[in-house]
CSV table of C-alpha atoms and ligand atoms in Angstrom, one decimal:
chain,number,residue,atom,x,y,z
A,1405,MET,CA,84.6,101.1,15.5
A,1406,ARG,CA,83.5,97.5,14.9
A,1407,ILE,CA,79.7,97.0,15.0
A,1408,CYS,CA,78.1,93.6,15.1
A,1409,ARG,CA,74.7,92.1,15.3
A,1410,TYR,CA,74.3,89.0,17.3
A,1411,ASP,CA,71.9,86.5,18.9
A,1412,GLU,CA,69.1,87.5,16.5
A,1413,THR,CA,68.2,90.9,17.8
A,1414,LYS,CA,71.2,92.4,19.6
A,1415,ILE,CA,73.7,95.1,18.6
A,1416,GLY,CA,77.2,95.1,19.9
A,1417,ILE,CA,80.5,96.9,19.6
A,1418,VAL,CA,83.5,94.5,19.3
A,1419,LYS,CA,86.8,95.4,21.1
A,1420,ASP,CA,89.7,93.0,21.6
A,1421,GLY,CA,87.6,89.9,21.0
A,1422,VAL,CA,84.8,91.0,23.3
A,1423,VAL,CA,81.2,92.0,22.3
A,1424,HIS,CA,79.8,94.9,24.3
A,1425,ASP,CA,76.0,95.0,24.2
A,1426,ILE,CA,74.6,98.4,23.0
A,1427,SER,CA,71.2,97.0,22.1
A,1428,HIS,CA,69.4,99.6,24.2
A,1429,LEU,CA,70.4,102.2,21.5
A,1430,SER,CA,68.0,100.5,19.1
A,1431,ASP,CA,65.2,102.6,20.6
A,1432,ARG,CA,67.1,105.6,19.1
A,1433,LEU,CA,66.6,104.4,15.6
A,1434,GLY,CA,63.3,106.2,15.2
A,1435,LEU,CA,59.7,105.0,14.9
A,1436,HIS,CA,58.5,104.4,11.4
A,1437,GLY,CA,55.0,103.8,10.2
A,1438,TYR,CA,54.1,101.8,7.1
A,1439,PRO,CA,55.7,101.9,4.5
A,1440,LEU,CA,59.2,101.5,6.0
A,1441,PRO,CA,62.1,103.5,4.5
A,1442,ARG,CA,64.3,101.7,1.9
A,1443,HIS,CA,67.4,101.9,4.1
A,1444,ASP,CA,68.8,100.2,7.1
A,1445,LEU,CA,67.8,102.1,10.2
A,1446,LEU,CA,71.0,101.5,12.1
A,1447,ILE,CA,73.4,102.2,9.3
A,1448,ALA,CA,71.5,105.4,8.4
A,1449,ARG,CA,72.2,106.8,11.9
A,1450,LEU,CA,75.7,105.5,12.6
A,1451,ASP,CA,77.3,108.9,12.3
A,1452,GLU,CA,74.8,110.5,14.6
A,1453,LEU,CA,74.9,107.7,17.2
A,1454,ARG,CA,78.7,107.0,17.1
A,1455,GLU,CA,79.6,108.9,20.3
A,1456,GLU,CA,76.8,107.3,22.3
A,1457,MET,CA,77.7,103.8,20.9
A,1458,GLU,CA,81.3,104.2,21.9
A,1459,ALA,CA,80.3,105.5,25.4
A,1460,ALA,CA,77.9,102.6,25.8
A,1461,ALA,CA,80.5,100.1,24.8
A,1462,SER,CA,83.1,101.3,27.3
A,1463,SER,CA,80.7,100.8,30.3
A,1464,GLY,CA,80.0,97.4,31.5
A,1465,ALA,CA,81.3,93.9,30.9
A,1466,GLY,CA,81.2,92.2,27.5
A,1467,ILE,CA,80.8,88.6,26.2
A,1468,PRO,CA,83.6,86.9,24.3
A,1469,VAL,CA,82.9,86.9,20.5
A,1470,GLY,CA,83.0,83.1,20.5
A,1471,ALA,CA,80.1,82.9,22.8
A,1472,VAL,CA,77.6,84.8,20.6
A,1473,ARG,CA,75.9,83.9,17.3
A,1474,LEU,CA,77.0,86.5,14.8
A,1475,GLU,CA,74.3,87.8,12.5
A,1476,ALA,CA,74.9,89.9,9.3
A,1477,PRO,CA,76.1,93.4,10.4
A,1478,VAL,CA,73.4,94.9,8.1
A,1479,ALA,CA,69.9,93.8,9.1
A,1480,ASN,CA,68.0,95.2,6.2
A,1481,PRO,CA,70.1,96.0,3.1
A,1482,GLY,CA,67.9,97.6,0.4
A,1483,LYS,CA,70.0,95.9,-2.2
A,1484,ILE,CA,73.1,93.9,-2.8
A,1485,VAL,CA,75.1,95.0,-5.8
A,1486,ALA,CA,77.8,92.7,-7.0
A,1487,ALA,CA,80.7,92.7,-9.3
A,1488,PRO,CA,81.2,89.8,-11.7
A,1489,VAL,CA,84.8,88.7,-12.6
A,1490,ASN,CA,86.6,91.6,-11.1
A,1491,TYR,CA,90.1,90.1,-10.7
A,1492,THR,CA,92.2,89.2,-13.8
A,1493,LYS,CA,93.4,85.9,-12.5
A,1494,HIS,CA,89.8,84.8,-11.7
A,1495,PHE,CA,88.9,85.8,-15.3
A,1496,ASP,CA,91.8,83.6,-16.5
A,1497,GLU,CA,90.7,80.5,-14.4
A,1498,ALA,CA,87.1,80.9,-15.6
A,1499,ALA,CA,88.2,81.2,-19.2
A,1500,ALA,CA,90.3,78.1,-18.9
A,1501,ASP,CA,87.4,75.9,-17.6
A,1502,PRO,CA,84.4,76.4,-19.9
A,1503,VAL,CA,82.7,73.3,-18.5
A,1504,THR,CA,82.4,74.9,-15.0
A,1505,PHE,CA,82.2,78.5,-16.2
A,1506,PRO,CA,79.9,78.8,-19.2
A,1507,LYS,CA,81.3,81.2,-21.8
A,1508,VAL,CA,78.3,83.5,-21.6
A,1509,HIS,CA,79.4,84.6,-18.1
A,1510,VAL,CA,83.1,85.0,-18.8
A,1511,ARG,CA,83.3,88.5,-20.0
A,1512,SER,CA,85.0,91.7,-19.0
A,1513,ILE,CA,83.2,93.5,-16.2
A,1514,ARG,CA,83.3,96.6,-18.4
A,1515,GLU,CA,81.0,94.6,-20.8
A,1516,SER,CA,78.9,92.8,-18.1
A,1517,GLY,CA,78.3,95.7,-15.7
A,1518,LEU,CA,77.1,94.8,-12.2
A,1519,PHE,CA,74.4,92.4,-11.0
A,1520,LEU,CA,72.0,92.2,-8.0
A,1521,LYS,CA,71.6,89.5,-5.4
A,1522,ALA,CA,68.3,88.9,-3.5
A,1523,THR,CA,68.5,90.5,0.0
A,1524,SER,CA,66.8,87.4,1.4
A,1525,SER,CA,70.1,85.5,0.7
A,1526,VAL,CA,71.9,87.4,3.5
A,1527,VAL,CA,73.0,85.6,6.6
A,1528,GLY,CA,75.6,86.1,9.3
A,1529,ALA,CA,78.7,84.0,10.1
A,1530,GLY,CA,76.8,82.3,12.9
A,1531,GLN,CA,74.0,81.1,10.7
A,1532,GLY,CA,76.1,79.3,8.1
A,1533,VAL,CA,75.4,78.3,4.5
A,1534,PRO,CA,72.7,75.7,3.8
A,1535,LEU,CA,73.5,74.1,0.4
A,1536,ARG,CA,70.4,74.3,-1.8
A,1537,PHE,CA,71.2,71.4,-4.2
A,1538,VAL,CA,73.5,68.5,-3.3
A,1539,ASP,CA,73.8,67.5,-7.0
A,1540,ARG,CA,75.2,70.9,-8.2
A,1541,ARG,CA,78.6,72.4,-7.7
A,1542,THR,CA,78.4,75.3,-5.1
A,1543,ASP,CA,81.5,77.4,-4.8
A,1544,HIS,CA,83.0,79.8,-2.2
A,1545,GLU,CA,83.8,83.3,-3.4
A,1546,VAL,CA,85.5,85.6,-0.8
A,1547,GLU,CA,85.0,89.3,-1.5
A,1548,LEU,CA,85.5,92.7,0.3
A,1549,ALA,CA,82.0,94.0,1.0
A,1550,VAL,CA,81.4,97.7,1.1
A,1551,VAL,CA,78.4,99.0,3.1
A,1552,ILE,CA,76.9,102.3,1.9
A,1553,GLY,CA,76.2,105.0,4.5
A,1554,LYS,CA,74.5,107.8,2.7
A,1555,GLU,CA,71.7,108.1,0.2
A,1556,CYS,CA,73.5,109.0,-3.1
A,1557,GLY,CA,73.4,108.9,-6.8
A,1558,PHE,CA,75.8,109.7,-9.7
A,1559,VAL,CA,78.7,109.7,-7.2
A,1560,PRO,CA,82.0,110.8,-8.8
A,1561,GLU,CA,84.9,108.4,-8.3
A,1562,SER,CA,86.8,111.1,-6.5
A,1563,GLY,CA,84.1,111.4,-3.7
A,1564,ALA,CA,83.1,107.7,-3.6
A,1565,LEU,CA,84.7,106.7,-0.4
A,1566,SER,CA,82.9,109.4,1.5
A,1567,VAL,CA,79.6,107.6,1.1
A,1568,VAL,CA,80.9,104.4,2.7
A,1569,ALA,CA,79.7,103.4,6.2
A,1570,GLY,CA,82.1,100.6,6.6
A,1571,TYR,CA,83.5,97.3,5.3
A,1572,CYS,CA,83.0,93.7,6.1
A,1573,ILE,CA,83.8,90.3,4.6
A,1574,GLY,CA,81.4,88.9,2.1
A,1575,LEU,CA,81.0,85.3,0.8
A,1576,ASP,CA,79.2,85.3,-2.5
A,1577,MET,CA,78.2,81.7,-2.6
A,1578,THR,CA,77.5,80.5,-6.1
A,1579,ILE,CA,75.9,77.6,-7.8
A,1580,ARG,CA,77.9,77.0,-11.0
A,1581,GLY,CA,75.9,76.8,-14.3
A,1582,ALA,CA,74.5,78.7,-17.2
A,1583,GLU,CA,71.6,80.4,-15.6
A,1584,GLU,CA,71.6,84.1,-14.7
A,1585,ARG,CA,73.9,85.1,-11.9
A,1586,SER,CA,71.2,86.6,-9.7
A,1587,PHE,CA,69.3,83.3,-9.9
A,1588,ARG,CA,72.3,81.1,-9.0
A,1589,LYS,CA,73.7,83.3,-6.3
A,1590,SER,CA,70.5,84.2,-4.4
A,1591,PRO,CA,69.3,81.1,-2.5
A,1592,ASP,CA,68.8,81.7,1.2
A,1593,GLY,CA,72.1,81.8,2.9
A,1594,TYR,CA,74.2,82.4,-0.2
A,1595,THR,CA,75.4,85.9,0.9
A,1596,VAL,CA,77.4,85.6,4.2
A,1597,LEU,CA,78.3,89.0,5.6
A,1598,GLY,CA,80.5,89.6,8.7
A,1599,PRO,CA,81.9,89.0,11.1
A,1600,TRP,CA,81.2,92.7,11.8
A,1601,LEU,CA,81.2,96.1,10.2
A,1602,VAL,CA,84.4,98.1,10.5
A,1603,THR,CA,84.2,101.8,10.0
A,1604,PRO,CA,86.5,103.4,7.4
A,1605,ASP,CA,88.7,105.2,10.0
A,1606,GLU,CA,90.0,101.8,11.1
A,1607,ILE,CA,90.6,100.5,7.5
A,1608,GLY,CA,92.6,103.3,5.9
A,1609,ASP,CA,93.1,102.6,2.3
A,1610,PRO,CA,90.6,99.9,1.2
A,1611,SER,CA,92.5,99.4,-2.1
A,1612,ALA,CA,95.4,97.6,-0.4
A,1613,LEU,CA,93.9,94.9,1.8
A,1614,GLU,CA,95.2,91.3,2.0
A,1615,MET,CA,92.4,88.7,1.7
A,1616,THR,CA,92.4,84.9,2.1
A,1617,LEU,CA,89.9,82.1,2.2
A,1618,ALA,CA,90.5,78.7,3.6
A,1619,VAL,CA,88.3,75.6,3.6
A,1620,ASN,CA,88.9,73.2,6.5
A,1621,GLY,CA,92.2,75.0,7.1
A,1622,GLU,CA,93.5,74.7,3.5
A,1623,VAL,CA,94.1,78.1,1.8
A,1624,ARG,CA,92.3,78.3,-1.5
A,1625,GLN,CA,92.0,82.0,-2.3
A,1626,HIS,CA,94.6,84.7,-1.6
A,1627,THR,CA,94.8,88.2,-3.1
A,1628,ASN,CA,95.1,91.9,-2.3
A,1629,THR,CA,92.3,94.4,-3.2
A,1630,ARG,CA,94.9,96.3,-5.2
A,1631,ASP,CA,94.4,93.7,-7.9
A,1632,LEU,CA,90.7,94.6,-8.4
A,1633,ILE,CA,90.0,95.5,-12.1
A,1634,LEU,CA,87.3,98.1,-11.1
A,1635,GLY,CA,88.4,99.5,-7.7
A,1636,ILE,CA,86.0,100.5,-4.9
A,1637,PRO,CA,85.5,104.1,-6.0
A,1638,GLN,CA,84.8,103.0,-9.6
A,1639,LEU,CA,82.3,100.3,-8.4
A,1640,ILE,CA,80.4,102.8,-6.2
A,1641,SER,CA,80.4,105.4,-9.0
A,1642,LEU,CA,79.1,102.8,-11.5
A,1643,ALA,CA,76.4,101.4,-9.2
A,1644,SER,CA,75.2,104.8,-8.2
A,1645,ALA,CA,74.8,105.9,-11.8
A,1646,TYR,CA,72.2,103.1,-12.3
A,1647,PHE,CA,70.4,103.2,-8.9
A,1648,THR,CA,70.1,105.5,-5.9
A,1649,LEU,CA,72.2,103.9,-3.2
A,1650,HIS,CA,70.8,103.9,0.3
A,1651,PRO,CA,72.3,103.4,3.8
A,1652,GLY,CA,72.8,99.7,4.3
A,1653,ASP,CA,73.1,98.8,0.6
A,1654,VAL,CA,76.0,96.4,0.1
A,1655,VAL,CA,78.5,96.4,-2.8
A,1656,LEU,CA,80.3,93.0,-3.2
A,1657,THR,CA,83.5,93.9,-5.0
A,1658,GLY,CA,84.3,90.5,-6.7
A,1659,THR,CA,86.3,87.4,-6.0
A,1660,PRO,CA,89.9,86.5,-6.8
A,1661,GLU,CA,91.1,83.2,-8.3
A,1662,GLY,CA,90.9,80.0,-6.4
A,1663,VAL,CA,87.2,79.6,-6.3
A,1664,GLY,CA,86.1,76.0,-5.6
A,1665,GLU,CA,83.4,73.7,-4.4
A,1666,VAL,CA,82.2,73.4,-0.8
A,1667,LEU,CA,80.4,70.4,0.7
A,1668,ALA,CA,78.2,69.9,3.7
A,1669,GLY,CA,80.4,69.9,6.9
A,1670,ASP,CA,83.0,72.2,5.5
A,1671,VAL,CA,84.2,75.1,7.5
A,1672,ILE,CA,85.0,78.3,5.6
A,1673,THR,CA,87.5,80.8,7.2
A,1674,ALA,CA,87.9,84.1,5.4
A,1675,THR,CA,90.2,86.9,6.6
A,1676,ILE,CA,90.6,90.4,5.3
A,1677,GLU,CA,93.3,92.7,6.6
A,1678,GLY,CA,91.8,95.4,9.0
A,1679,ILE,CA,88.5,93.6,9.3
A,1680,GLY,CA,89.2,90.2,10.9
A,1681,THR,CA,88.2,86.6,10.3
A,1682,LEU,CA,84.8,85.2,9.5
A,1683,GLU,CA,84.3,81.6,10.2
A,1684,THR,CA,81.2,79.8,8.9
A,1685,ARG,CA,79.9,76.3,8.3
A,1686,VAL,CA,78.4,74.7,5.3
A,1687,ARG,CA,75.5,72.3,5.8
A,1688,SER,CA,73.0,70.4,3.8
A,1689,THR,CA,69.4,71.8,3.7
A,1690,PRO,CA,67.2,69.4,5.7
B,2034,MN,MN1,81.3,87.1,-6.7
């Protein structure tokens, strides 16, 4: 199943390039008084609503994907956990260019651990990336994004994939420099998620997915998730040992080599096998 959010408030199921509106099911997400739970209401009930979602999607006409504005598939992630330098060739390119990648950040992920990005940085493909500073280098980083489906802690690697609600493409947009990662990677719009969430049954083995990123049609990043240093079960296990994970939490798994600058007007196209293609625009902040 491929679940998208679109046109600000709508929920859809994507089939063969068509979005089927299932927004009426949002009244099944439960009423919550203040304070709200720490999880995403839709992701928390995916299993329970799956049959109804599929039934709703097969009745009635849809709209072509190209005619909607895609929002991030998770509306309210509780946190975004991210992996620094998790592909060996990206480590190598960073180590070779100490002017762009200050030495303090070029360390083994086993030393660095994980970092967090502000949830306010999340946008969908249809919203695009507003460059925060025109005088600083801002890079694209394509990553497989894992969306957690169950509240969990101290998850063993062997059971880690069972807590996954689905996968999507993530762009971990990054201002290069010496400051802390969470600071440089958290401006509004610097976490693009999409184009939709794909449930694990459609993905099969997430540790063997081809991934590419192109800017204005020129391929800049290309890898396979089998080259991750810490694989998906290890990342979930590590993250859940430090924080309780909640439905809708996102784990960005790290970017391969080929990171590079984007400028206002650029079009980023990212593809991950089994998920699809996310296209988004970079613009200057007015
Ligand atoms: Mn990254």
